[in-house]
C-alpha positions as a Python dict, from the first residue, in 0.01 Angstrom:
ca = {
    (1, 'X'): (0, 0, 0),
    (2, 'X'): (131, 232, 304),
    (3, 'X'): (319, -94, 474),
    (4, 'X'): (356, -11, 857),
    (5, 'X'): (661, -122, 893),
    (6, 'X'): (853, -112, 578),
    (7, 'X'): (1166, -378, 660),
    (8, 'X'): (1243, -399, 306),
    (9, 'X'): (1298, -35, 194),
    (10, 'X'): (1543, -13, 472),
    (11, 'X'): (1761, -299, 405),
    (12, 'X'): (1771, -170, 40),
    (13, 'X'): (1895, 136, 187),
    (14, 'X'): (2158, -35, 442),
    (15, 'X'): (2227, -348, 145),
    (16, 'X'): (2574, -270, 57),
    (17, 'X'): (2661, -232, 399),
    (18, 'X'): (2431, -533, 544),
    (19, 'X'): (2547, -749, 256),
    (20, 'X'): (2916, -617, 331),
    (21, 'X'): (2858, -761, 737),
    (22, 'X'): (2730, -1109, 642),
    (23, 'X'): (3002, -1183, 365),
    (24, 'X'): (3250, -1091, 699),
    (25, 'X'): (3118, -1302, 904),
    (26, 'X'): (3064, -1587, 656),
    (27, 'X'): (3400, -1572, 549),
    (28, 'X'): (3539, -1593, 921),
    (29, 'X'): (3412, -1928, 996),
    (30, 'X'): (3329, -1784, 1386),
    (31, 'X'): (2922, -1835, 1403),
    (32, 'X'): (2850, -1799, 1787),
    (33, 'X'): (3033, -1572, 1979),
    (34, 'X'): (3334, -1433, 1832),
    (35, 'X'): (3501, -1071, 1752),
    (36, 'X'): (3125, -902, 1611),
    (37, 'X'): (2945, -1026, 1935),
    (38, 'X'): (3187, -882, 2143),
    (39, 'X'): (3240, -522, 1900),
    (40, 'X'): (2840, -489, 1950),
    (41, 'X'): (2831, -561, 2326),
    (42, 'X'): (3121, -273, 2330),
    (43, 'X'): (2900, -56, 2137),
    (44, 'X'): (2566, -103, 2283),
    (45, 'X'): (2724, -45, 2615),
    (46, 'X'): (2882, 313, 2506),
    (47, 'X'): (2627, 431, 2327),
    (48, 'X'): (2335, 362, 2633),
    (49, 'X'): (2616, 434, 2906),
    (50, 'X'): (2568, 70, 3072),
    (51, 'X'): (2890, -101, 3211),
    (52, 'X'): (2733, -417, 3143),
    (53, 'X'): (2537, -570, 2850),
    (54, 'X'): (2509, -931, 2813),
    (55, 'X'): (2363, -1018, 2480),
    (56, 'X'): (2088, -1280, 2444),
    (57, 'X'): (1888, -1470, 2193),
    (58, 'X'): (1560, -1246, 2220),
    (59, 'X'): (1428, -1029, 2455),
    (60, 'X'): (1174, -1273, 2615),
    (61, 'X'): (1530, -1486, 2710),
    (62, 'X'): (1677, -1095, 2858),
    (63, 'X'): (1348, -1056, 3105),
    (64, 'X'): (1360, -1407, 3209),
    (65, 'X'): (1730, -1418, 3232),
    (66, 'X'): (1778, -1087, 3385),
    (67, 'X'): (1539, -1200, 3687),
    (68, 'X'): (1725, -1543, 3784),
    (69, 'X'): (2012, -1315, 3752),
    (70, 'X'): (1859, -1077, 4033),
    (71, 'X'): (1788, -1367, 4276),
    (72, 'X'): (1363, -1348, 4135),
    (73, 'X'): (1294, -1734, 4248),
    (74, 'X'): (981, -1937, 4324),
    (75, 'X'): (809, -1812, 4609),
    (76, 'X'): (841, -1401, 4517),
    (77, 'X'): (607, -1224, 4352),
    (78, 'X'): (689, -946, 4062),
    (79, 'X'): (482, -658, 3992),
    (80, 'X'): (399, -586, 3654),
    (81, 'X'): (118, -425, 3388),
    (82, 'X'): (-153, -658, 3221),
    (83, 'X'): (-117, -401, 2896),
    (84, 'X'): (224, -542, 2722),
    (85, 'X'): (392, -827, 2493),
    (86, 'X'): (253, -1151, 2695),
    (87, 'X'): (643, -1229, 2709),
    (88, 'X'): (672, -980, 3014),
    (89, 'X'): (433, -1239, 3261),
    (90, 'X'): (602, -1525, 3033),
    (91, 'X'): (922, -1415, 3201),
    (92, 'X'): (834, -1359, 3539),
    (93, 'X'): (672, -1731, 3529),
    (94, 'X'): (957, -1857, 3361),
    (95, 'X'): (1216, -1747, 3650),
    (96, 'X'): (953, -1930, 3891),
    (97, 'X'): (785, -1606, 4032),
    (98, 'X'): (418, -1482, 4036),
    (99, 'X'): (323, -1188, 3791),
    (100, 'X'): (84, -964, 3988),
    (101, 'X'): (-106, -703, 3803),
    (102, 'X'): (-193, -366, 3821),
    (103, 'X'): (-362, -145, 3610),
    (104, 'X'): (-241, 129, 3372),
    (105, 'X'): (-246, 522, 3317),
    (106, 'X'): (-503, 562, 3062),
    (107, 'X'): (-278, 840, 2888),
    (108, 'X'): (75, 672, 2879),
    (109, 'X'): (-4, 303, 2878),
    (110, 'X'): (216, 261, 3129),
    (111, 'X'): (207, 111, 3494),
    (112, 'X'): (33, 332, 3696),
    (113, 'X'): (219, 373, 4011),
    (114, 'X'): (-65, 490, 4263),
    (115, 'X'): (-146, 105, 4223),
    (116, 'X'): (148, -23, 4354),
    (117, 'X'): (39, -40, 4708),
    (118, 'X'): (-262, -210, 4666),
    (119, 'X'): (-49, -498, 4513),
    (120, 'X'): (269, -524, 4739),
    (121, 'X'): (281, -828, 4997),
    (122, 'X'): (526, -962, 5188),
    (123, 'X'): (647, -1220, 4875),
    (124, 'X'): (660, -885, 4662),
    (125, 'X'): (1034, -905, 4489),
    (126, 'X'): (1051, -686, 4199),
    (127, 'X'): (892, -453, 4025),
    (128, 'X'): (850, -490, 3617),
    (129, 'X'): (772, -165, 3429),
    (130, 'X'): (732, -190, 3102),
    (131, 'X'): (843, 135, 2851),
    (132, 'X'): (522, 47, 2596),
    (133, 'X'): (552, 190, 2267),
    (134, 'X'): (867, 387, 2294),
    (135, 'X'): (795, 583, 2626),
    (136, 'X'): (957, 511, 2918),
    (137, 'X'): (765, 452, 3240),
    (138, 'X'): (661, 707, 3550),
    (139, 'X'): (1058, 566, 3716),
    (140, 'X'): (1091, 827, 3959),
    (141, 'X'): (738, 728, 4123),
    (142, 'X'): (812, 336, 4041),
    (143, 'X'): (1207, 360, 4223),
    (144, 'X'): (1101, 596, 4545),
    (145, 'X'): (808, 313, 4595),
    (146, 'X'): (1081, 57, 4548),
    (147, 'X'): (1344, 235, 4757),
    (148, 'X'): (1066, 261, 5023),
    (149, 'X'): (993, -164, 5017),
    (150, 'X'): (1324, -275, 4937),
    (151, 'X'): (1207, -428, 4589),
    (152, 'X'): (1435, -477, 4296),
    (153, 'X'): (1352, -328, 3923),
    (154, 'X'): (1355, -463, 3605),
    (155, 'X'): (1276, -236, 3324),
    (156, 'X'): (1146, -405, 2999),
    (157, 'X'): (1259, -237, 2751),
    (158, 'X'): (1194, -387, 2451),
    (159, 'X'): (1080, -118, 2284),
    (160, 'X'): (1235, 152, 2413),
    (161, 'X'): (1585, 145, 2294),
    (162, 'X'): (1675, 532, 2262),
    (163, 'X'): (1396, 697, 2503),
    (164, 'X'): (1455, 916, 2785),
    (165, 'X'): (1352, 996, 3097),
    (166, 'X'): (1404, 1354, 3233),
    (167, 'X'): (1355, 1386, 3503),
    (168, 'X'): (1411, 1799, 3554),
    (169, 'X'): (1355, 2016, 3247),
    (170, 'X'): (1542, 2027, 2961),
    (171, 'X'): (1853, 1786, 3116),
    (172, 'X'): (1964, 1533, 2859),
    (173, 'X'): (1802, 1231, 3050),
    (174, 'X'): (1893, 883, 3167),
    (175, 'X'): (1847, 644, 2876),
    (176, 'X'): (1561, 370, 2943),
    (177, 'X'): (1793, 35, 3037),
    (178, 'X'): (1963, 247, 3308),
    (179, 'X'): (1674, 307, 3526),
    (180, 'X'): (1651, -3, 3783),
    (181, 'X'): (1846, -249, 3860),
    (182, 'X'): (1887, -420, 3531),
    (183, 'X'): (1686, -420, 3177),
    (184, 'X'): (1605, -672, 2899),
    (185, 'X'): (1552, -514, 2543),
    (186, 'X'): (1484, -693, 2199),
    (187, 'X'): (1620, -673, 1898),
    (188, 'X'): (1297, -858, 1705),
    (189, 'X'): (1345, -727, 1342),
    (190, 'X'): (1068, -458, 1369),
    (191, 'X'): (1203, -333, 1735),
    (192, 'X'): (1374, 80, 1652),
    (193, 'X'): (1694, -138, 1620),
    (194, 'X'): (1613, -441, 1463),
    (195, 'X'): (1797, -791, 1376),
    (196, 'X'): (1670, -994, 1104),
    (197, 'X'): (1589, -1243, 1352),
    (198, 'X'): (1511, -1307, 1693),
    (199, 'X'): (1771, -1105, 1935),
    (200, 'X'): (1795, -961, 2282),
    (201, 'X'): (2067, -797, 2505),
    (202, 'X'): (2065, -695, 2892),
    (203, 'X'): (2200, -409, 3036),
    (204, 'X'): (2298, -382, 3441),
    (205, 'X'): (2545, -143, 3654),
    (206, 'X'): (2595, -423, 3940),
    (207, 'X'): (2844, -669, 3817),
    (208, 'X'): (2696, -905, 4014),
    (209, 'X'): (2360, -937, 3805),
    (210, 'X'): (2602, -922, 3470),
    (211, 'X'): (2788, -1257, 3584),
    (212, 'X'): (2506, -1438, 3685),
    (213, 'X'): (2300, -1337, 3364),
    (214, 'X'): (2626, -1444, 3197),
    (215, 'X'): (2632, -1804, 3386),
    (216, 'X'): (2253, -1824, 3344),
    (217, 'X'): (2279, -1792, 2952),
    (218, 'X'): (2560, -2015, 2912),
    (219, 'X'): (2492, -2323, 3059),
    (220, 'X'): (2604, -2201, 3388),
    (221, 'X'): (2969, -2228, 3297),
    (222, 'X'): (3247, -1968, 3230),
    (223, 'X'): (3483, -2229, 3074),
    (224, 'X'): (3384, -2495, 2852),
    (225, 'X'): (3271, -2837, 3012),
    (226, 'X'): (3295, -2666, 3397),
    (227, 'X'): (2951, -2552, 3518),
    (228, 'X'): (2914, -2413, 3839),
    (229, 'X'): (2599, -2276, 3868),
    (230, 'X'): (2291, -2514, 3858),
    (231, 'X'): (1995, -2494, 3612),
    (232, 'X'): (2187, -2283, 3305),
    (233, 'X'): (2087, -2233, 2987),
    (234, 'X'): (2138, -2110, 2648),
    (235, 'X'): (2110, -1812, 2525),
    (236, 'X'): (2301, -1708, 2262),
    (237, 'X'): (2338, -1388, 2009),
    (238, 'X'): (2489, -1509, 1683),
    (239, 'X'): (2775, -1320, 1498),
    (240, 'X'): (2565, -1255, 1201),
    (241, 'X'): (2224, -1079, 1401),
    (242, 'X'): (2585, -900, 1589),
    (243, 'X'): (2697, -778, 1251),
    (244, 'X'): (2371, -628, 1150),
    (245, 'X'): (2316, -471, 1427),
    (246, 'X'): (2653, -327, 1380),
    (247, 'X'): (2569, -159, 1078),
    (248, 'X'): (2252, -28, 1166),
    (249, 'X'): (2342, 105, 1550),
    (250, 'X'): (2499, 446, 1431),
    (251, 'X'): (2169, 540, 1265),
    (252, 'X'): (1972, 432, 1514),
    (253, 'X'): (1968, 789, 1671),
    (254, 'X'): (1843, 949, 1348),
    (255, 'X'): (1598, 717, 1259),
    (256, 'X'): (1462, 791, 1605),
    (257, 'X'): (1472, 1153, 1558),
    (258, 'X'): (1265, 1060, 1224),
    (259, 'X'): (1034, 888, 1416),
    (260, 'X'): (983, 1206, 1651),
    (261, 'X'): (932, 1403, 1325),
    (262, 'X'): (633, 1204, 1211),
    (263, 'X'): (445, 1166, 1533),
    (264, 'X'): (427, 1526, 1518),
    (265, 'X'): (278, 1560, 1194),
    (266, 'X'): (40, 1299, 1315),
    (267, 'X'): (-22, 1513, 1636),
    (268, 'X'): (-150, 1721, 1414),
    (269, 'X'): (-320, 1630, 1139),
    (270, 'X'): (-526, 1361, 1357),
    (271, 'X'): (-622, 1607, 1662),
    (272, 'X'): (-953, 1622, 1690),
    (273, 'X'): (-999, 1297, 1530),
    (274, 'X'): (-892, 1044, 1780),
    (275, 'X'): (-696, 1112, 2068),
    (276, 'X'): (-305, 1077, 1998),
    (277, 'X'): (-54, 940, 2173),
    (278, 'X'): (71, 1155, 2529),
    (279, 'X'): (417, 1231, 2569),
    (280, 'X'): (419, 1257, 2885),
    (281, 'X'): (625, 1601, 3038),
    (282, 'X'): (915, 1372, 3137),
    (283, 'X'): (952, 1150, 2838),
    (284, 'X'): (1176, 1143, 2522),
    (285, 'X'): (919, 930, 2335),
    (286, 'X'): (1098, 717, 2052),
    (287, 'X'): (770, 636, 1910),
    (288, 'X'): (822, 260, 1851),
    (289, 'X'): (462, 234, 1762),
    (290, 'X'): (252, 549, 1713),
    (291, 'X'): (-65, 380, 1889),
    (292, 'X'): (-394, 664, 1881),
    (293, 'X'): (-737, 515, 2081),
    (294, 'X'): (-1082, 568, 1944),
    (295, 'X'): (-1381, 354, 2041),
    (296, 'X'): (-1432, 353, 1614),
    (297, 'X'): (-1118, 101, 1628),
    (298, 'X'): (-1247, -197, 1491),
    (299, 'X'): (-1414, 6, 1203),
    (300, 'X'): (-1118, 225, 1166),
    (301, 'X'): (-933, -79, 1118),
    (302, 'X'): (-1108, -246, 861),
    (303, 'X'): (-1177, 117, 657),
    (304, 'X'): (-784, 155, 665),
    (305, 'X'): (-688, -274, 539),
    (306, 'X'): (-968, -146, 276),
    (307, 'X'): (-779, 205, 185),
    (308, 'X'): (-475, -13, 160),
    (309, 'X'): (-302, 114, 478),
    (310, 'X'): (-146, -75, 717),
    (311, 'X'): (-237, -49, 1072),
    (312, 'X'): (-248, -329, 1388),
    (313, 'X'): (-354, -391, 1770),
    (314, 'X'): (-95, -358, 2009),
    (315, 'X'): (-249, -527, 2221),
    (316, 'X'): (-629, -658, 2146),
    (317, 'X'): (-610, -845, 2518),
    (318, 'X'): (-444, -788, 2835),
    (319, 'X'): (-261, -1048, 2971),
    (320, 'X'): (-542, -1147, 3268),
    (321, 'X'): (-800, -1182, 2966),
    (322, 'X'): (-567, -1422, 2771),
    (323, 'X'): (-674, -1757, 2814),
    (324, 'X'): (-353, -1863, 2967),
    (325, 'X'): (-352, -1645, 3183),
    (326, 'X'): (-706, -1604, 3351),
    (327, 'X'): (-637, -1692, 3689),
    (328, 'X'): (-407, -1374, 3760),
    (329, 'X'): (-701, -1091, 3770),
    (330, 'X'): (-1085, -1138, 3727),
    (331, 'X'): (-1222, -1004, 3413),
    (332, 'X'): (-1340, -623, 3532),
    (333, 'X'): (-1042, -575, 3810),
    (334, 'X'): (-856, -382, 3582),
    (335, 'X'): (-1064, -143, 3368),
    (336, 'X'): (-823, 80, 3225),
    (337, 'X'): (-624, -202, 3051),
    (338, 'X'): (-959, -345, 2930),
    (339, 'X'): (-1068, -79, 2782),
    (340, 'X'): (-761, 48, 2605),
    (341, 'X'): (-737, -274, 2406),
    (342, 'X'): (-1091, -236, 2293),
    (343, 'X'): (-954, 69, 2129),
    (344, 'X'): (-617, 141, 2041),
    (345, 'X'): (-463, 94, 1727),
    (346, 'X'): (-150, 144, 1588),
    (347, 'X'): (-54, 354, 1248),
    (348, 'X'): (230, 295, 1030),
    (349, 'X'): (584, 416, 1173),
    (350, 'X'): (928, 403, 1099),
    (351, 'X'): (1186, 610, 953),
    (352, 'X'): (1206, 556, 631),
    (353, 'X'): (771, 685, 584),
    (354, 'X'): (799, 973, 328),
    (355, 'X'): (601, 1301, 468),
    (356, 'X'): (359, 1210, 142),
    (357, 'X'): (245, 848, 345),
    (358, 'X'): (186, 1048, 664),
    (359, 'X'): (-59, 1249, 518),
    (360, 'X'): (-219, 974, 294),
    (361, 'X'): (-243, 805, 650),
    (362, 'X'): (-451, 1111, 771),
    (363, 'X'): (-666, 1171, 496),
    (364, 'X'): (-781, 820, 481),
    (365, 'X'): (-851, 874, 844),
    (366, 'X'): (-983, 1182, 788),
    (367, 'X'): (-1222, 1044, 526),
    (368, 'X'): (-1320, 751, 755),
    (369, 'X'): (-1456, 1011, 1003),
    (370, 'X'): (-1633, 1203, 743),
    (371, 'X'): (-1812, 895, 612),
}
């Protein structure tokens, strides 16, 4: 079986370590909060070159969070893609707003941002790109239309811990969290930089949106029993997720770089096959999933569970199609989105896949196509 995620081959790699953390933390007696939280908010914040992060419970809690924090209130309206984790239009409802959709670049995934104008009114508040699979989004289109309307921006970027954007050739690029006003990412298990449970963080330059995300997810109150902002909550990282993370943040850079390494063996054994994912010319692409499109998916997908290789939908329905959801686009208003989840499908990735799996992968594709 070619797993596609492999969680425990890497914690066998990390155990020592890992095991190591948890004993520390055990030992200290300090469960919430405490020295590790604090250590891995320093960290995060150096290594993605954010003044502020405010650790969470999960990245559905950052998103939400991270918009009370930027004023996002009933009334506004927040513009955001149909094609991601239904906890992006969870989050904008959440903080009281209305998610309005627009469709996506059939190439990247992401929000297309010749749409934006067709969706902007005068209750328009924010703007909610979402970094899907690993690439960041068209930002230099998304922030001059923001500029232009006076809109705040919230990246989600929960699976784009890492990625780029470069915005002039071959410049090191702005890491995706430091793009808009503020960002929520997650730390879910099988995120690039995982917890072994749920986890979030946000990142923001303005110290205003880091206090009030810090009121928000603490009940409102900077010292114990004294709230003084209305309607907190809780939202809390625990010391042991903190001390795992720890461990694994100073490879998070290779295992990226792996990541890189086996999309392009991908690239090209599957060319000609089914189309592969786009990088597009101003993206450092951390490959969170490696997501190809083929109108064969459902049959691809069942040939592969049979060839015992693991593979899954990210995502089999937009948001507007979810049953939830219905009343926030007609069925047929956004095409793009509609059709990419009749056919993408997701391959195994992550860094510890041998070059051997890879091309087991693609010959079992291969063979599919040949049937």
């Amino acid at each position: 079986m070619i797993p596609i995620i492999d969680l425990q081959r890497e914690y066998q790699t990390l155990k020592t370590q890992i095991d190591a953390a948890v004993g520390r933390v055990l030992a200290s007696g300090s469960y919430i909060g405490g020295p590790e939280v604090s250590a891995l908010e320093a960290e995060l914040s150096s290594y993605l070159s954010s003044p502020y992060v405010i650790p969470v419970a999960s990245g559905t809690d950052a998103l939400f969070i991270a918009l009370r924090a930027m004023g996002v209130g009933p009334g506004d309206e927040v513009i955001t893609t149909p094609f991601t984790f239904i906890a992006t239009v969870e989050a904008i409802q959440h903080a009281g707003a209305k998610p309005v959709l627009v469709d996506i670049d059939p190439q990247t995934f992401n929000l297309e941002p010749a749409h934006l104008e067709s969706a902007l009114s005068e209750r328009t508040k924010a703007i909610l790109p979402v970094h899907l699979y690993g690439q960041p989004a068209p930002m230099r289109e998304i922030r001059a239309f923001a500029q232009q309307h006076r809109l705040l921006i919230l990246e989600d970027a929960a699976q784009a811990i890492g990625a780029r954007y470069c915005a002039v050739d071959r410049e090191p690029g702005r890491l995706a969290g430091n793009l808009g006003d503020a960002a929520g990412f997650s730390l879910y298990p099988t995120k690039n930089l995982g917890a072994y449970g749920d986890a979030g963080f946000i990142t923001t330059s303005s110290p205003q949106i880091a206090e009030e995300a810090r009121l928000i997810a603490a009940h409102g109150s900077k010292m114990r029993y004294h709230h003084i902002r209305p309607a907190g909550y809780t939202s809390r990282l625990d010391a042991l997720q903190a001390a795992i993370l720890r461990v694994k943040l100073p490879y998070l850079e290779s295992w990226n770089t792996r990541r890189r390494h086996i999309a392009r063996l991908y690239d090209e054994g599957l060319k000609n096959l089914v189309e592969t994912p786009y990088q597009a010319p101003y993206a450092y692409h951390i490959y969170h999933q490696y997501t190809v499109r083929t109108p064969e998916r459902d049959r691809l997908l069942a040939f592969l569970k049979e060839n015992r290789v693991g593979s899954s939908v990210h995502y089999p329905l937009p948001a507007h199609l979810q049953p939830a959801y219905r009343d926030l686009a007609p069925q047929g208003s956004l095409p793009e989105s509609e059709k990419a989840a009749q056919e993408v499908l997701s391959l195994p990735m992550h860094p510890f896949l041998e070059d051997a799996q890879v091309e087991q992968v693609i010959e079992t594709v291969r063979r599919f196509f040949a049937a």
